[in-house]
XYZ file of C-alpha atoms in Angstrom:
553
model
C 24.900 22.047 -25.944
C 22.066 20.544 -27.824
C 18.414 21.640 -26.215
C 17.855 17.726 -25.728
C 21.004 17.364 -23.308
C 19.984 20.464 -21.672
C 16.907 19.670 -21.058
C 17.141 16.080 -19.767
C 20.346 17.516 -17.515
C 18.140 20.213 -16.082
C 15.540 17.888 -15.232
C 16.921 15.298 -13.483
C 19.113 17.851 -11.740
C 15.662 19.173 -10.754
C 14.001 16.220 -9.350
C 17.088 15.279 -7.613
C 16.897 19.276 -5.704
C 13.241 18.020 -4.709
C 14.150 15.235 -3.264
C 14.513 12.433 -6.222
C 16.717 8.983 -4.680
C 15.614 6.414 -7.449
C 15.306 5.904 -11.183
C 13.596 2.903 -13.601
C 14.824 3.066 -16.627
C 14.069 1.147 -19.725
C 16.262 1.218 -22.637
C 15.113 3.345 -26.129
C 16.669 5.156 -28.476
C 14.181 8.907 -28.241
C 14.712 8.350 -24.759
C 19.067 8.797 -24.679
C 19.238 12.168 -23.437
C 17.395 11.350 -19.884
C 18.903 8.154 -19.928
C 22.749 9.699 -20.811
C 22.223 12.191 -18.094
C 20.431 9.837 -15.188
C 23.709 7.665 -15.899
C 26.078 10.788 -15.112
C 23.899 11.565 -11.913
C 25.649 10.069 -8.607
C 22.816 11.449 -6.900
C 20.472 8.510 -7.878
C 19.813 5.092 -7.640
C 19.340 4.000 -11.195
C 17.546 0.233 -12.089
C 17.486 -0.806 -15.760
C 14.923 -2.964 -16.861
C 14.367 -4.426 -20.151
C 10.898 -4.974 -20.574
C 9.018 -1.620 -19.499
C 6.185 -3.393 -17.575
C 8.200 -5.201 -15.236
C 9.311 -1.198 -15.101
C 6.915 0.747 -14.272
C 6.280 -1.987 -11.573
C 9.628 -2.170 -10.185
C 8.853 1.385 -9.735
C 5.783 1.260 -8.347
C 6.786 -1.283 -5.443
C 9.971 1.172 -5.108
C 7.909 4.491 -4.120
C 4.738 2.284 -2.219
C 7.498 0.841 0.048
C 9.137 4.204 0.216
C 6.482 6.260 0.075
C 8.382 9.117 -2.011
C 8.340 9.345 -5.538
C 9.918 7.208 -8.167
C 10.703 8.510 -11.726
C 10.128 5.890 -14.405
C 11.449 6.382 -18.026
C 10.800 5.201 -21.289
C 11.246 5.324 -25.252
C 8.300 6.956 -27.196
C 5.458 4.325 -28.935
C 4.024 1.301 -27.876
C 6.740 1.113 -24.422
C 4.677 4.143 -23.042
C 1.668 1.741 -23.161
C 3.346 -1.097 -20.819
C 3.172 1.391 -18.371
C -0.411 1.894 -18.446
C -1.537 -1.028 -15.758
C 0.817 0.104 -13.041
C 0.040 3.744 -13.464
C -3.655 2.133 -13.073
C -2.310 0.893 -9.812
C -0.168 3.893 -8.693
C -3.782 6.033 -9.049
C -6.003 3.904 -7.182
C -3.444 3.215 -4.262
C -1.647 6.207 -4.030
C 1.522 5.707 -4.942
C 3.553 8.450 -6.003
C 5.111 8.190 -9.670
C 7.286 10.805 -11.902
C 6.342 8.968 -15.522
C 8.660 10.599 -17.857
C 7.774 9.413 -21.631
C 9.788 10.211 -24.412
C 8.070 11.339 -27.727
C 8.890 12.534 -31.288
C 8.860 16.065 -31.908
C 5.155 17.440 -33.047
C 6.366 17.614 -36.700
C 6.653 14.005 -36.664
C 3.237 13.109 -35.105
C 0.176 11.869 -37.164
C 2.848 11.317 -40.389
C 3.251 7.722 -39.704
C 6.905 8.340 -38.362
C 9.164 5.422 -36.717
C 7.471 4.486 -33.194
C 5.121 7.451 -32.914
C 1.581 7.520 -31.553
C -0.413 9.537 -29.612
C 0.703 10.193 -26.673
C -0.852 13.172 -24.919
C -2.768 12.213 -21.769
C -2.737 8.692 -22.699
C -3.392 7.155 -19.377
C -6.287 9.484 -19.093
C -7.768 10.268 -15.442
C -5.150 7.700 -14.116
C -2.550 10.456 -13.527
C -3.033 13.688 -10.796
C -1.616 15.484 -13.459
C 0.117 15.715 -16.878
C 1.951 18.133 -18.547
C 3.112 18.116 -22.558
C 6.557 19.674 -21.970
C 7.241 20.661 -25.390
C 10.049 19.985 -27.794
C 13.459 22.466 -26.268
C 15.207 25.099 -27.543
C 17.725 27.452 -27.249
C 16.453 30.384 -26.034
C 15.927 32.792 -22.444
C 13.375 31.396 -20.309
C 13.734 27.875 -21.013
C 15.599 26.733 -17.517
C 13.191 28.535 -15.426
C 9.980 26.523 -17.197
C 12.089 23.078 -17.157
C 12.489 23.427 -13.156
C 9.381 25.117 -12.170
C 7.770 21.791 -13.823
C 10.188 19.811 -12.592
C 8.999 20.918 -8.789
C 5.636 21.010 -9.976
C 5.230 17.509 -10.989
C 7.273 16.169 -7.951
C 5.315 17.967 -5.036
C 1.966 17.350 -7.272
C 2.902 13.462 -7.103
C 3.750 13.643 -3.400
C 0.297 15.199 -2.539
C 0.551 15.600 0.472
C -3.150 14.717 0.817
C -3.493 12.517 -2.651
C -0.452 11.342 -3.730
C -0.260 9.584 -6.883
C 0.976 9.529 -10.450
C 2.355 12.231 -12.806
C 2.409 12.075 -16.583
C 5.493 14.487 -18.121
C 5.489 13.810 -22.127
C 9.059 15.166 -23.366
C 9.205 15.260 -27.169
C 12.883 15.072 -28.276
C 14.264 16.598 -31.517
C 17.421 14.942 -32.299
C 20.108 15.221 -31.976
C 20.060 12.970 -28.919
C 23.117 12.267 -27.630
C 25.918 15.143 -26.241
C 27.578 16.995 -29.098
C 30.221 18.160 -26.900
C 29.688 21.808 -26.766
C 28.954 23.186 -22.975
C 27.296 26.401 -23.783
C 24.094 27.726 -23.588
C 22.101 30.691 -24.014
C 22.008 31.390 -20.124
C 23.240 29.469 -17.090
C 21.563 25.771 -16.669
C 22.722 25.694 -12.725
C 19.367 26.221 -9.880
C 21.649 27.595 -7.723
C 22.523 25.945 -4.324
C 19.469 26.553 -1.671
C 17.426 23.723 -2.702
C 14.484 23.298 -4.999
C 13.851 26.019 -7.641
C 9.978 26.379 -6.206
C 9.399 24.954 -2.765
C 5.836 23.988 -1.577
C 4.530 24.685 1.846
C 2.404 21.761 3.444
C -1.032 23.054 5.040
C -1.297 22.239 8.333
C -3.001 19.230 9.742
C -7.089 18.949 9.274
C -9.041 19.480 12.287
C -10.519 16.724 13.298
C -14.026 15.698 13.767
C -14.985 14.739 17.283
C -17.040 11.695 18.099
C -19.442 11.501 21.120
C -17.853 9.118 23.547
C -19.274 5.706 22.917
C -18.166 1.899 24.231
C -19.648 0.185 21.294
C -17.598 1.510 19.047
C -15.449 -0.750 16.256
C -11.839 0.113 14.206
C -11.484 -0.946 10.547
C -8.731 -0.738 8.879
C -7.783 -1.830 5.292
C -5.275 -0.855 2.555
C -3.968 2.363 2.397
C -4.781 3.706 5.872
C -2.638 6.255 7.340
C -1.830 7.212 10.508
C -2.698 3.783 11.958
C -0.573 3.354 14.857
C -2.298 6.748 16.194
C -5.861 5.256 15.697
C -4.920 2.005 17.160
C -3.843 3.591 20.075
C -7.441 5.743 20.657
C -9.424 2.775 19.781
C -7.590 0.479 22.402
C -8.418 3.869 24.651
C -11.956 3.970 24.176
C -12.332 -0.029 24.082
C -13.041 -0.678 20.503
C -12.156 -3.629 18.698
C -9.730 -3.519 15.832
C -10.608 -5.177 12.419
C -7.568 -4.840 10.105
C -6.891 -6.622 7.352
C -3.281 -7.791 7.108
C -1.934 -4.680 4.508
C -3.583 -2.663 6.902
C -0.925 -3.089 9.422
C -2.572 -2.645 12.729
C -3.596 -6.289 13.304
C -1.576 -5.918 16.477
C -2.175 -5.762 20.015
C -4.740 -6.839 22.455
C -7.719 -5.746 20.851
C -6.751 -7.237 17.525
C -10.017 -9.049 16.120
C -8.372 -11.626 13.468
C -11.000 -13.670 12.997
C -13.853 -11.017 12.117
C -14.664 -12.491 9.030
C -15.463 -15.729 10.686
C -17.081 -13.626 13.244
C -19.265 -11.492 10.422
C -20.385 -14.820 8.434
C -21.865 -15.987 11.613
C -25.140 -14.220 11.810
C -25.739 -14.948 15.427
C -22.893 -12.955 16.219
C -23.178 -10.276 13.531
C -26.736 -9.551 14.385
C -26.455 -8.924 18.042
C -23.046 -6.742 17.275
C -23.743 -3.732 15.563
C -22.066 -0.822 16.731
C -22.699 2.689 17.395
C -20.014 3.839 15.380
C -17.786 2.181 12.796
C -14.533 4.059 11.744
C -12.851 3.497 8.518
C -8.965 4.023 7.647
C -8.555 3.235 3.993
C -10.281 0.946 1.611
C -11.224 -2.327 3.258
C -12.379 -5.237 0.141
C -11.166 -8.192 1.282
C -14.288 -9.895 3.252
C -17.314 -9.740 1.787
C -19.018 -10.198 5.658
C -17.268 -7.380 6.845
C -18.618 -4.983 3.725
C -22.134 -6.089 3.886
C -21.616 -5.851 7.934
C -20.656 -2.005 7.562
C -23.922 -0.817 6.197
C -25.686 -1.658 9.167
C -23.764 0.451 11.456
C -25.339 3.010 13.385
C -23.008 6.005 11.693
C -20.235 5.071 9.317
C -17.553 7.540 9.472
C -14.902 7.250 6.424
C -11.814 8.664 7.593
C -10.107 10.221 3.885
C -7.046 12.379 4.047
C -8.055 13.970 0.587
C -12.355 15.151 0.533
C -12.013 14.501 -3.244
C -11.562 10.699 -3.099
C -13.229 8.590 -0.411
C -13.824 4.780 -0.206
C -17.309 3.784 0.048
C -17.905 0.936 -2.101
C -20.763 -0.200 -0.244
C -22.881 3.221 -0.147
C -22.730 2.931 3.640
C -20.711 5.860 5.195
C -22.395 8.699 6.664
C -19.747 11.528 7.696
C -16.089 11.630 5.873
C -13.269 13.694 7.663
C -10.175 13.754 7.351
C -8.936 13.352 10.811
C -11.249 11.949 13.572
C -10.510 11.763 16.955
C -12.067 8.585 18.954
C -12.279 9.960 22.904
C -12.072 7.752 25.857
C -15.576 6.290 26.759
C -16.469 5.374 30.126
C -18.341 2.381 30.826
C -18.168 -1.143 31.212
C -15.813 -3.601 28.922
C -18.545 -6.460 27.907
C -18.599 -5.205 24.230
C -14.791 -5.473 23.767
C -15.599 -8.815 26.105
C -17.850 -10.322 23.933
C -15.472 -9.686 20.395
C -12.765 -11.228 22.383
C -14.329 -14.047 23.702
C -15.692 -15.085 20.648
C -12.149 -14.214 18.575
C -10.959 -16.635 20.852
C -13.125 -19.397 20.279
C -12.575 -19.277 16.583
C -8.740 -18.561 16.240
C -8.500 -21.759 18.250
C -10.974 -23.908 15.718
C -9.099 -22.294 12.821
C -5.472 -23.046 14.224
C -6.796 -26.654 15.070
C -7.778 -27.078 11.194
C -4.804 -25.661 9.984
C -2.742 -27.624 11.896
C -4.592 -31.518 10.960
C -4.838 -29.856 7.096
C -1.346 -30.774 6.487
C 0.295 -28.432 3.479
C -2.320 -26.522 2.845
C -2.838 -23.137 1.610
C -4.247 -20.632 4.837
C -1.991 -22.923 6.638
C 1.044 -21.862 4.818
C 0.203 -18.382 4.886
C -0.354 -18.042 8.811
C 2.915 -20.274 9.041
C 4.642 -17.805 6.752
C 4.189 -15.184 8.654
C 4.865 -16.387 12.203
C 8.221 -17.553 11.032
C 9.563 -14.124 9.544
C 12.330 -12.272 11.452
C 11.085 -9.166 12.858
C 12.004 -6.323 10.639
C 10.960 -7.999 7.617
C 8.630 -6.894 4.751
C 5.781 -9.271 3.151
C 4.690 -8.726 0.289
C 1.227 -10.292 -0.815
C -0.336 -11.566 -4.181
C -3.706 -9.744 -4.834
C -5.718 -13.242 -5.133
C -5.837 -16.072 -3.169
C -2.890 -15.384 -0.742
C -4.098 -12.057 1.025
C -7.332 -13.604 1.205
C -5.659 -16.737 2.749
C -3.635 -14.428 5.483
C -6.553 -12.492 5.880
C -8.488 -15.618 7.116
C -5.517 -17.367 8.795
C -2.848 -14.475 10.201
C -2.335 -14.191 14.259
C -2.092 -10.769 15.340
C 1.482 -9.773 15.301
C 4.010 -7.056 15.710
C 7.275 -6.043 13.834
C 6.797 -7.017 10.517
C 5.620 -4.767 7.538
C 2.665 -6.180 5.310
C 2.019 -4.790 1.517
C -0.381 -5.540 -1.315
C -1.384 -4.139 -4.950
C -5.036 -3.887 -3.723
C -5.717 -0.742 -5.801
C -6.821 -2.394 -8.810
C -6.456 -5.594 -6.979
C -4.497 -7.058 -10.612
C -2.133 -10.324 -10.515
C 0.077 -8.073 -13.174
C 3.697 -6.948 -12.433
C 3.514 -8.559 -8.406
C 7.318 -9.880 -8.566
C 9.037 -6.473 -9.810
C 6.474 -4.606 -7.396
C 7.471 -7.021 -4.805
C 11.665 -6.283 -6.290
C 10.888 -2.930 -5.534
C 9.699 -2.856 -2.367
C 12.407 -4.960 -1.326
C 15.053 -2.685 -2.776
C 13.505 0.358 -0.764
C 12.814 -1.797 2.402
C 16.075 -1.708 5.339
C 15.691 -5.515 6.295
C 14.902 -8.858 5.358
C 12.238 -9.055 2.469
C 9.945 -12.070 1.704
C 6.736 -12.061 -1.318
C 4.002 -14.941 -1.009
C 2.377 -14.800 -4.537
C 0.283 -17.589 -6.527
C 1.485 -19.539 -9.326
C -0.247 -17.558 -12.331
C 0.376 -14.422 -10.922
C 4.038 -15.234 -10.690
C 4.276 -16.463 -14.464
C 2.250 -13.500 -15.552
C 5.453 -11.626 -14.445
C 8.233 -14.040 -14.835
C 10.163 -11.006 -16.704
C 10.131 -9.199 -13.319
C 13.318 -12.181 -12.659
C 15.773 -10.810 -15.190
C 18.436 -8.499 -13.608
C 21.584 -7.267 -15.120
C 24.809 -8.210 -14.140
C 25.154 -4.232 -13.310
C 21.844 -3.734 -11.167
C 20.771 -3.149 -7.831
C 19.840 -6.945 -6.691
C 16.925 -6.960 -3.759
C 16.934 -9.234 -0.886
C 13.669 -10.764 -1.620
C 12.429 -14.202 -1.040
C 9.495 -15.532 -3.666
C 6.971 -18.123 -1.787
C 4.830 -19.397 -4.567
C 1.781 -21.401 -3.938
C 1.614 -23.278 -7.044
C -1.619 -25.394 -7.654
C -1.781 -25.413 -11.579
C -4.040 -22.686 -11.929
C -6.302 -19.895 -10.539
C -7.253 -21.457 -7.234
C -9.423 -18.476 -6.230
C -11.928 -19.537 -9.244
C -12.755 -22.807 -7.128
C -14.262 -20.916 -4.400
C -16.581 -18.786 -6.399
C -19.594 -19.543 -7.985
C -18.037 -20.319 -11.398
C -17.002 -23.434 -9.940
C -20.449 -25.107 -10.061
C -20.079 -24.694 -13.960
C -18.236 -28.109 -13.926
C -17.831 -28.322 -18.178
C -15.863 -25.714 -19.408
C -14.689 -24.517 -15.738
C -10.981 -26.378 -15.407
C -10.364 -24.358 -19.381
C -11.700 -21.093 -18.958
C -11.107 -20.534 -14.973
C -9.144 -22.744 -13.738
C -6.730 -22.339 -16.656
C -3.876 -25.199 -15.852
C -0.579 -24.188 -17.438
C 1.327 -27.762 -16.544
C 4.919 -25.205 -16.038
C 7.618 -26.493 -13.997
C 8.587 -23.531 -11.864
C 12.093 -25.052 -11.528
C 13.138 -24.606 -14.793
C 11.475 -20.615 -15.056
C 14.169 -19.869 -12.220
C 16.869 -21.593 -13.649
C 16.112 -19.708 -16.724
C 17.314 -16.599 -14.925
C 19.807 -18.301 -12.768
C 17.465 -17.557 -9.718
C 18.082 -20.221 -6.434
C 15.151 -22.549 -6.279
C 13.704 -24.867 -3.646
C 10.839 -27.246 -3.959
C 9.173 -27.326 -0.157
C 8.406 -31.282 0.514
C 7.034 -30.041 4.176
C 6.282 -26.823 5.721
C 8.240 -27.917 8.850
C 11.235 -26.881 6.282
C 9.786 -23.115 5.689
C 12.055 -21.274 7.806
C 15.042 -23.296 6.189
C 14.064 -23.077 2.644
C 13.319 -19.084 2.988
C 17.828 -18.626 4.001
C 19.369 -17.001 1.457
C 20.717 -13.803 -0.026
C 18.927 -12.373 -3.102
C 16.271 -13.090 -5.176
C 15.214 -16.681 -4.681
C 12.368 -18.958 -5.027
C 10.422 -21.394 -2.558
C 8.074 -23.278 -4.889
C 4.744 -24.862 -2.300
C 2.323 -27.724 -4.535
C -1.040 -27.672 -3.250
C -4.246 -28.669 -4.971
C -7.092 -26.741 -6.010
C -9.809 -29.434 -4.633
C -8.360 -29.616 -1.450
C -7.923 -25.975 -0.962
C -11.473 -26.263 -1.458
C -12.088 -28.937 1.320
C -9.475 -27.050 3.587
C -11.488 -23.389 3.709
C -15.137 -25.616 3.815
C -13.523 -27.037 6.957
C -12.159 -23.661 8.334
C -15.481 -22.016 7.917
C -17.753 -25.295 9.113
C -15.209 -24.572 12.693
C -15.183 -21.127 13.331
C -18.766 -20.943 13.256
C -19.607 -23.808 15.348
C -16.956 -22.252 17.594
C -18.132 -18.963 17.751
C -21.903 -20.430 18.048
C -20.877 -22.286 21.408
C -18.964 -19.389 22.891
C -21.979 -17.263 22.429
C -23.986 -20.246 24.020
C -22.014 -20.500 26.963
């Protein structure tokens, strides 16, 4: 056996002992021998993908829906740069990825050889962890290195505490492809009791304790863990729960969906201030609510790994990893008074949604009332989680997901293929217009692939809509060129390119009709920029004369 075949075959054999379900695969010619011997392994889920972005972002939305690690695979040369921006992503979020590039040999390096550059740590601090594997050979000692790294690099992208991506650089000497020959200087097998080196998970943190307090407040924002156990102690100790919609705990009775109504009112935001504030992830989607934090009486930051907290704002004051929220005795005005006022403005918001016609935050609280329970939504990093941010009811039974790491519009429809392919149920995406052209490559699926049960909503208003409600927008000359960038494409023909179903929505009394289907599909929504810009100016005018008059009363 050539030491290319037996590496490759002892390292997918490896990852698939640790635990290994799915591979993303895009075609090269240095890469053969992992591809050669991921397509003899019945063991995995293989996905092919011609263009190594829409890769490495299939991937990503595989392992953030799954939450175990994905291996992505490519040729040596410029295709290990694609991957860069989703390994970007995979760091700042969390998601676990195995990214296994294929290189040329070290004689060839730095000679100006065939699709050769440097790639040795090339996504720099991005990755948890990289290791240059080394070209094979035949010799003693060579299995037990190939799986020790092989466990290494799984259990270091798992975490447990700060999951994330690893970097494996395999240089390949050819030849590259099975010479036929089945022996080997000693026996490539890892025997049959699992993993070749298994890792033992520390026990769970002790938690910090916090005095008992009524005037106490949840946030929760992207990336939180452990939610449903936090949710449950706040609605204990008679907190209100902020949560943005990735978040997934804006559920329940003390749901606040409004808040950043509720924060950009400063009669309410100045006589709320709690005693406590408690953090689960990394909340960035309301600018109220982050400049509201700071004022807290103690900030507490609740980070499963010490190493990497979210504080943008400078405002937290303790950082645990586990905190435990006890049962406060007292009266119930506080929760009262977030209530009362949550009321006042969900109904001002719902009554300008519902005389706005097709708009935008309409369509995105519509959206998600009509989805089946059991279903996944996945959310553009722009406009549309701001939008459902803004406009979502508190509900149960459906599973919410963004790319808010790096917060990029790259690679959103094969993230949002991915996480459908990992997700048991129904699977819907509501993404903008440029964000779904940017990855209109994420469409293409061979006749031989996997194929995702994933509905695309796409707001399409010719252009970045999310530029019209910053303060670029008062730059009225060159604005509509260089921010609101119209593109003029007809979204019909992009799907028919790829033989994807299409539907252009005429009313959004047709949603939960248009959104049937098996498969990829496509549910193009026209709205216009201006008017999106009318439609929020309304929505904010209302929930703050609302919220005004319930304090009033």
């Amino acid at each position: 056996m050539n030491p290319a075949t037996a590496l490759a075959t002892v390292l997918v054999d490896e990852l698939v002992r640790c635990g290994l379900t799915d591979v993303v695969l895009a075609p090269g010619s240095r890469s053969a021998p992992l591809a050669l011997a991921l397509h003899a392994e019945s063991r995995v889920r293989l996905h092919v993908r011609i263009d190594e972005r829409s890769a490495s972002y299939l991937a990503l939305g595989l392992a953030k829906r799954s939450e175990r690690p994905v291996a992505l695979i490519c040729s040596s040369g410029t295709a290990t740069a694609n991957f860069h921006p989703a390994v970007i992503e995979a760091a700042e979020s969390g998601v676990p990825l195995l990214v296994l590039t294929a290189d040329r040999p070290p004689e060839l390096r730095g000679t100006g050889a065939n699709q050769t550059i440097d790639q040795l740590k090339m996504y720099g601090s991005a990755t948890r962890w990289f290791a240059e594997v080394g070209a094979p050979e035949d010799r003693p000692g060579q299995v037990a290195y190939w799986r020790s790294l092989a466990c290494r690099a799984y259990q270091r992208a798992t975490g447990p505490s700060d999951p994330g991506p690893v970097h494996l650089n395999l240089a390949f000497r050819e030849p590259l492809i099975p010479d036929g020959d089945t022996t080997w200087c000693e026996p490539l097998d890892g025997g049959a009791n699992g993993p070749w080196v298994r890792a033992r998970v520390a026990p769970p943190p002790i938690a910090l304790h916090i005095p008992p307090t009524r005037r106490g407040v949840l946030v929760v924002g992207d990336g939180a863990a452990n939610v449903r156990r936090y949710v449950a102690a706040a609605g204990m100790a008679g907190w209100p729960v902020l949560s943005e919609p990735n978040g997934g705990a804006r559920y329940g009775d003390h749901a606040v969906s409004t808040y950043h109504h509720l924060l950009s009112t400063p009669e309410f935001a100045d006589n709320h201030l709690p005693d406590v504030v408690v953090t689960l992830g990394r909340p960035g989607l309301s600018r109220p609510l982050l400049s509201w934090l700071g004022r807290a009486g103690e900030h507490i930051v609740v980070a499963p790994d010490l190493g990497r907290w979210p504080d943008p704002t400078r405002s937290a004051t303790q950082v645990a990893q586990a905190v435990e929220i006890p049962v406060a005795a007292g009266d119930d005005s506080w929760l009262h008074d977030w209530r009362h006022a949550d009321r006042a403005a969900r109904a001002a918001v719902d009554d300008v949604l519902d005389a706005s016609g097709l708009s935008e935050p309409r369509l995105a609280r519509d959206l998600v009332d009509a989805l089946p329970n059991g279903a996944l939504l996945f959310c553009g990093s722009s406009m549309p989680i701001r939008d459902l941010d803004q406009a979502m009811r508190p509900r149960r039974g459906i599973r919410l997901m963004a790319s808010r790491g790096a917060s990029g519009i790259d690679g959103l429809v094969s993230t949002a293929m991915g996480a459908a392919l990992a997700h048991n149920g129904p699977s819907y995406a509501l993404l903008g217009d440029l964000t779904f052209l940017h990855d209109q490559n994420g469409l293409i699926l061979g006749p031989r692939e996997p194929r995702p049960d994933v509905c695309f909503v796409v707001v399409n208003n010719d252009g970045g809509g999310i530029f019209s409600l910053l303060p670029q927008a008062a730059v009225r000359d060159p604005f509509e060129r260089v921010f609101g960038t119209p593109h003029g494409v007809d979204l019909g023909y992009v799907a028919a390119a790829t033989g994807t179903p299409y539907t252009l929505l005429p009313d959004l009394s047709d949603l939960p009709k248009a959104m049937r289907g098996e498969g990829p599909r496509i549910v193009e929504v026209r709205t216009d920029r201006e008017e999106n810009v009318r439609v929020h100016a309304r929505l904010r005018e209302a929930a703050q004369a609302a919220i005004r008059a319930a304090l009033a009363a």
